[in-house]
Short mmCIF file of C-alpha atoms in Angstrom, two decimals:
data_model
loop_
_atom_site.label_atom_id
_atom_site.label_comp_id
_atom_site.label_asym_id
_atom_site.label_seq_id
_atom_site.Cartn_x
_atom_site.Cartn_y
_atom_site.Cartn_z
CA MET B 1 0.00 0.00 0.00
CA ARG B 2 2.90 2.33 0.77
CA ARG B 3 4.16 1.93 -2.80
CA ALA B 4 0.76 2.94 -4.20
CA ILE B 5 0.70 6.05 -2.02
CA ASP B 6 4.18 6.96 -3.25
CA VAL B 7 3.17 6.56 -6.93
CA VAL B 8 -0.33 8.09 -6.99
CA ALA B 9 -0.41 11.60 -8.44
CA PRO B 10 -2.54 13.52 -10.92
CA GLY B 11 -1.70 12.44 -14.45
CA VAL B 12 -0.22 9.05 -13.53
CA ARG B 13 -1.98 6.29 -15.43
CA GLU B 14 -4.07 3.85 -13.40
CA CYS B 15 -2.19 0.93 -14.99
CA ASP B 16 1.12 2.38 -13.80
CA VAL B 17 -0.16 2.49 -10.22
CA ALA B 18 -1.29 -1.14 -10.54
CA ALA B 19 2.11 -2.12 -12.00
CA ALA B 20 3.95 -0.50 -9.09
CA VAL B 21 1.75 -2.36 -6.61
CA TYR B 22 2.23 -5.69 -8.44
CA TYR B 23 6.00 -5.16 -8.51
CA GLN B 24 6.15 -4.43 -4.78
CA MET B 25 4.00 -7.45 -3.95
CA ALA B 26 6.38 -9.71 -5.90
CA ALA B 27 9.59 -8.01 -4.72
CA GLY B 28 8.62 -7.91 -1.05
CA THR B 29 10.78 -6.02 1.41
CA PRO B 30 14.50 -6.07 2.21
CA ASP B 31 13.75 -8.58 4.98
CA PHE B 32 11.17 -10.79 3.26
CA GLY B 33 10.77 -11.85 -0.35
CA GLY B 34 7.42 -11.20 -1.95
CA SER B 35 4.82 -13.46 -3.44
CA TYR B 36 1.77 -13.32 -5.66
CA GLY B 37 -1.64 -12.41 -4.34
CA CYS B 38 -4.81 -14.41 -4.79
CA ALA B 39 -6.28 -11.62 -6.95
CA PRO B 40 -4.99 -8.58 -8.83
CA PRO B 41 -5.02 -5.16 -7.20
CA PHE B 42 -8.38 -3.52 -7.79
CA LEU B 43 -8.18 0.19 -8.55
CA CYS B 44 -11.57 1.88 -8.45
CA VAL B 45 -11.32 5.50 -9.59
CA ALA B 46 -13.92 8.27 -10.04
CA GLU B 47 -17.29 6.84 -11.15
CA ARG B 48 -15.89 3.32 -10.69
CA ALA B 49 -15.10 4.00 -7.02
CA VAL B 50 -18.40 2.41 -6.04
CA ALA B 51 -17.88 -0.66 -8.25
CA PRO B 52 -16.58 -3.74 -6.46
CA HIS B 53 -13.45 -5.25 -7.99
CA ALA B 54 -13.06 -2.69 -10.77
CA ALA B 55 -10.08 -3.20 -13.05
CA TRP B 56 -7.65 -0.38 -13.74
CA THR B 57 -7.59 1.43 -17.06
CA ASP B 58 -4.94 3.33 -18.99
CA LYS B 59 -6.54 6.66 -18.06
CA PRO B 60 -4.49 9.22 -16.14
CA LEU B 61 -5.60 9.95 -12.60
CA PRO B 62 -7.56 13.19 -12.33
CA LYS B 63 -6.48 15.99 -10.01
CA LEU B 64 -9.35 15.46 -7.56
CA THR B 65 -11.36 12.26 -7.29
CA THR B 66 -12.33 9.41 -5.05
CA SER B 67 -10.18 6.32 -5.46
CA ILE B 68 -10.12 2.95 -3.77
CA LEU B 69 -7.23 0.47 -3.98
CA SER B 70 -7.88 -3.05 -2.80
CA CYS B 71 -4.94 -5.47 -2.62
CA SER B 72 -5.18 -9.18 -2.02
CA GLU B 73 -3.36 -10.75 0.87
CA THR B 74 0.32 -11.43 0.21
CA ASP B 75 2.56 -13.57 2.39
CA PHE B 76 5.70 -11.65 3.39
CA GLY B 77 7.66 -14.33 5.18
CA ILE B 78 4.85 -15.52 7.45
CA ARG B 79 4.92 -19.32 7.58
#
């Protein structure tokens, strides 16, 4: 989630936010390797903010809008 917050800005494409989140999920942290989630990150922006499980688009993020990012659970070294 921290990676998404660092990347989100007006004009950044939704797909680029999703890519950054996917990368971080797979890369993990310096202490724990990443993994894949059980579902893709869902990025619900503007009119799609009320839609459950909305897929990202290639549209740039607007300056002001409501956005919801939902990430699946990822195992970071918990066994």
